[in-house]
Coordinates of C-alpha atoms in Angstrom, one line a residue:
X1 CA -101.3 -118.8 21.5
X2 CA -100.0 -115.3 21.2
X3 CA -97.2 -113.2 22.7
X4 CA -97.0 -109.4 23.1
X5 CA -94.5 -107.0 24.6
X6 CA -92.7 -103.7 24.1
X7 CA -88.9 -103.6 23.7
X8 CA -86.2 -101.0 23.3
X9 CA -85.4 -100.7 19.6
X10 CA -86.2 -98.9 16.4
X11 CA -88.1 -99.1 13.2
X12 CA -86.7 -97.6 10.0
X13 CA -88.7 -97.0 6.9
X14 CA -86.5 -95.9 4.0
X15 CA -83.9 -94.7 6.6
X16 CA -86.3 -92.6 8.5
X17 CA -86.5 -93.6 12.2
X18 CA -89.9 -94.2 13.7
X19 CA -89.6 -94.2 17.5
X20 CA -87.2 -95.7 20.1
X21 CA -89.4 -98.7 21.1
X22 CA -91.0 -101.5 19.3
X23 CA -94.2 -103.3 20.1
X24 CA -94.1 -107.0 19.1
X25 CA -97.1 -109.2 18.8
X26 CA -96.3 -112.9 17.9
X27 CA -98.8 -115.6 17.1
X28 CA -98.2 -119.1 15.8
X29 CA -97.9 -117.9 12.2
X30 CA -97.4 -114.1 12.2
X31 CA -95.2 -111.4 13.7
X32 CA -96.6 -107.8 14.0
X33 CA -94.2 -105.0 14.7
X34 CA -95.4 -101.6 15.6
X35 CA -94.0 -98.2 16.6
X36 CA -94.6 -98.4 20.4
X37 CA -96.4 -95.7 22.3
X38 CA -98.1 -93.9 19.5
X39 CA -101.9 -93.7 19.9
X40 CA -102.8 -91.6 16.9
X41 CA -100.4 -92.6 14.2
X42 CA -100.0 -96.4 13.7
X43 CA -97.2 -98.0 11.8
X44 CA -97.5 -101.8 11.5
X45 CA -95.3 -104.4 9.8
X46 CA -96.9 -107.7 9.4
X47 CA -94.7 -110.7 8.6
X48 CA -95.9 -114.1 7.7
X49 CA -95.2 -116.9 7.6
X50 CA -93.5 -116.6 11.0
X51 CA -93.1 -118.9 14.0
X52 CA -92.0 -118.3 17.6
X53 CA -89.3 -121.0 17.0
X54 CA -87.6 -118.5 14.7
X55 CA -86.7 -116.4 17.7
X56 CA -85.8 -119.2 20.1
X57 CA -82.6 -121.3 19.8
X58 CA -81.4 -123.9 22.3
X59 CA -78.1 -124.9 20.6
X60 CA -75.3 -122.9 22.4
X61 CA -73.1 -122.7 19.3
X62 CA -75.9 -121.3 17.2
X63 CA -77.1 -119.0 20.0
X64 CA -73.7 -117.2 20.1
X65 CA -73.0 -117.4 16.3
X66 CA -76.5 -116.3 15.5
X67 CA -79.0 -117.7 13.0
X68 CA -80.9 -116.1 10.1
X69 CA -84.0 -116.8 8.0
X70 CA -84.8 -115.3 4.7
X71 CA -88.4 -115.4 3.4
X72 CA -89.3 -114.3 -0.1
X73 CA -92.6 -114.4 -2.0
X74 CA -95.3 -112.5 -3.7
X75 CA -96.8 -111.5 -0.4
X76 CA -95.1 -112.4 2.9
X77 CA -96.6 -109.6 4.9
X78 CA -97.6 -106.0 4.7
X79 CA -96.7 -102.5 5.9
X80 CA -99.5 -100.2 6.9
X81 CA -99.3 -96.6 8.0
X82 CA -102.1 -94.3 9.2
X83 CA -104.7 -93.2 9.8
X84 CA -104.0 -90.5 7.3
X85 CA -107.3 -88.8 7.0
X86 CA -109.6 -88.1 9.9
X87 CA -108.6 -90.3 12.9
X88 CA -110.9 -93.2 13.0
X89 CA -111.7 -93.3 9.3
X90 CA -109.4 -96.3 8.9
X91 CA -107.4 -94.9 6.0
X92 CA -104.1 -96.6 5.9
X93 CA -101.4 -96.6 3.2
X94 CA -100.7 -100.2 2.4
X95 CA -97.8 -102.1 0.8
X96 CA -97.2 -105.8 0.4
X97 CA -93.9 -107.2 1.8
X98 CA -92.1 -109.3 -0.8
X99 CA -89.0 -110.3 1.3
X100 CA -87.6 -110.1 4.8
X101 CA -84.5 -111.4 6.6
X102 CA -84.5 -112.1 10.3
X103 CA -81.1 -112.3 12.1
X104 CA -81.2 -113.6 15.7
X105 CA -78.2 -113.7 18.1
X106 CA -78.1 -114.5 21.8
X107 CA -75.9 -112.4 24.1
X108 CA -75.5 -113.1 27.8
X109 CA -78.2 -110.7 28.8
X110 CA -80.6 -110.6 25.8
X111 CA -81.7 -111.9 22.4
X112 CA -80.9 -109.4 19.7
X113 CA -83.3 -109.4 16.8
X114 CA -82.8 -107.6 13.5
X115 CA -85.2 -107.8 10.6
X116 CA -84.9 -106.1 7.2
X117 CA -87.1 -106.3 4.2
X118 CA -88.7 -104.8 1.1
X119 CA -92.2 -104.0 -0.1
X120 CA -93.9 -103.5 -3.4
X121 CA -95.3 -100.2 -4.5
X122 CA -98.5 -99.2 -2.9
X123 CA -101.5 -97.0 -3.5
X124 CA -102.4 -94.0 -1.4
X125 CA -105.4 -94.6 0.7
X126 CA -106.4 -90.9 0.4
X127 CA -107.2 -90.8 -3.3
X128 CA -106.8 -94.4 -4.5
X129 CA -104.8 -93.4 -7.5
X130 CA -101.5 -92.1 -6.3
X131 CA -98.8 -94.7 -6.5
X132 CA -96.5 -95.0 -3.5
X133 CA -92.9 -96.1 -4.1
X134 CA -91.6 -99.5 -2.8
X135 CA -90.0 -99.2 0.6
X136 CA -87.1 -100.8 2.5
X137 CA -87.7 -101.4 6.2
X138 CA -85.5 -102.4 9.1
X139 CA -86.4 -103.2 12.7
X140 CA -84.1 -103.9 15.6
X141 CA -85.0 -104.8 19.1
X142 CA -83.7 -106.7 22.1
X143 CA -85.6 -109.2 24.2
X144 CA -84.0 -108.9 27.7
X145 CA -83.0 -112.2 29.4
X146 CA -85.4 -111.5 32.3
X147 CA -88.3 -111.0 29.9
X148 CA -87.9 -114.0 27.6
X149 CA -90.0 -116.4 29.7
X150 CA -92.8 -114.0 30.0
X151 CA -92.8 -113.0 26.3
X152 CA -92.8 -116.5 25.1
X153 CA -95.0 -117.8 27.9
X154 CA -92.5 -120.5 28.7
X155 CA -93.1 -123.2 31.3
X156 CA -90.7 -123.2 34.3
X157 CA -88.9 -126.2 32.8
X158 CA -88.6 -124.7 29.4
X159 CA -87.4 -121.4 30.9
X160 CA -84.7 -123.3 32.9
X161 CA -83.5 -125.2 29.8
X162 CA -83.3 -122.0 27.8
X163 CA -81.4 -120.1 30.6
X164 CA -79.0 -123.0 31.0
X165 CA -78.3 -122.8 27.2
X166 CA -77.8 -119.0 27.6
X167 CA -75.2 -119.7 30.4
X168 CA -73.5 -122.4 28.4
X169 CA -73.4 -120.1 25.3
X170 CA -71.9 -117.3 27.4
X171 CA -69.1 -119.5 28.7
X172 CA -68.3 -120.7 25.2
X173 CA -68.0 -117.3 23.6

């Protein structure tokens, strides 16, 4: 099972903004975030382990207060950027992700997602010898209320329960 959509948002790599929209692809164990709309230059952030349940919350109190997850390890994802040589050569700079933090909060009209993390140093794909410095990354995007059921492929009953929790959370805040 997988989920994919584009959302308003932004990706920052070392405080440099990459676009105003984020493409999100979510599988049972991985989240892939990309700069939306770019055909030639590809920027991808792969995060794993990851689960769709990290983005969905049904407890009204936690929905409004927000929840977070911190993942750390030797390799909990990767950041790729390219192609850097001739398009189609498949030359991508690559860095392992060593940590990331996901903050999720539900507002009356959307789910707000913020993810920040760090990478190891990498090696340039163009010469194989040039070291690339570690990076910090930050991604922010909102899943609009009307797009939640479609993005997560929720059944009608699951959608109704989630929207009821949204309404309950909105009245409690």
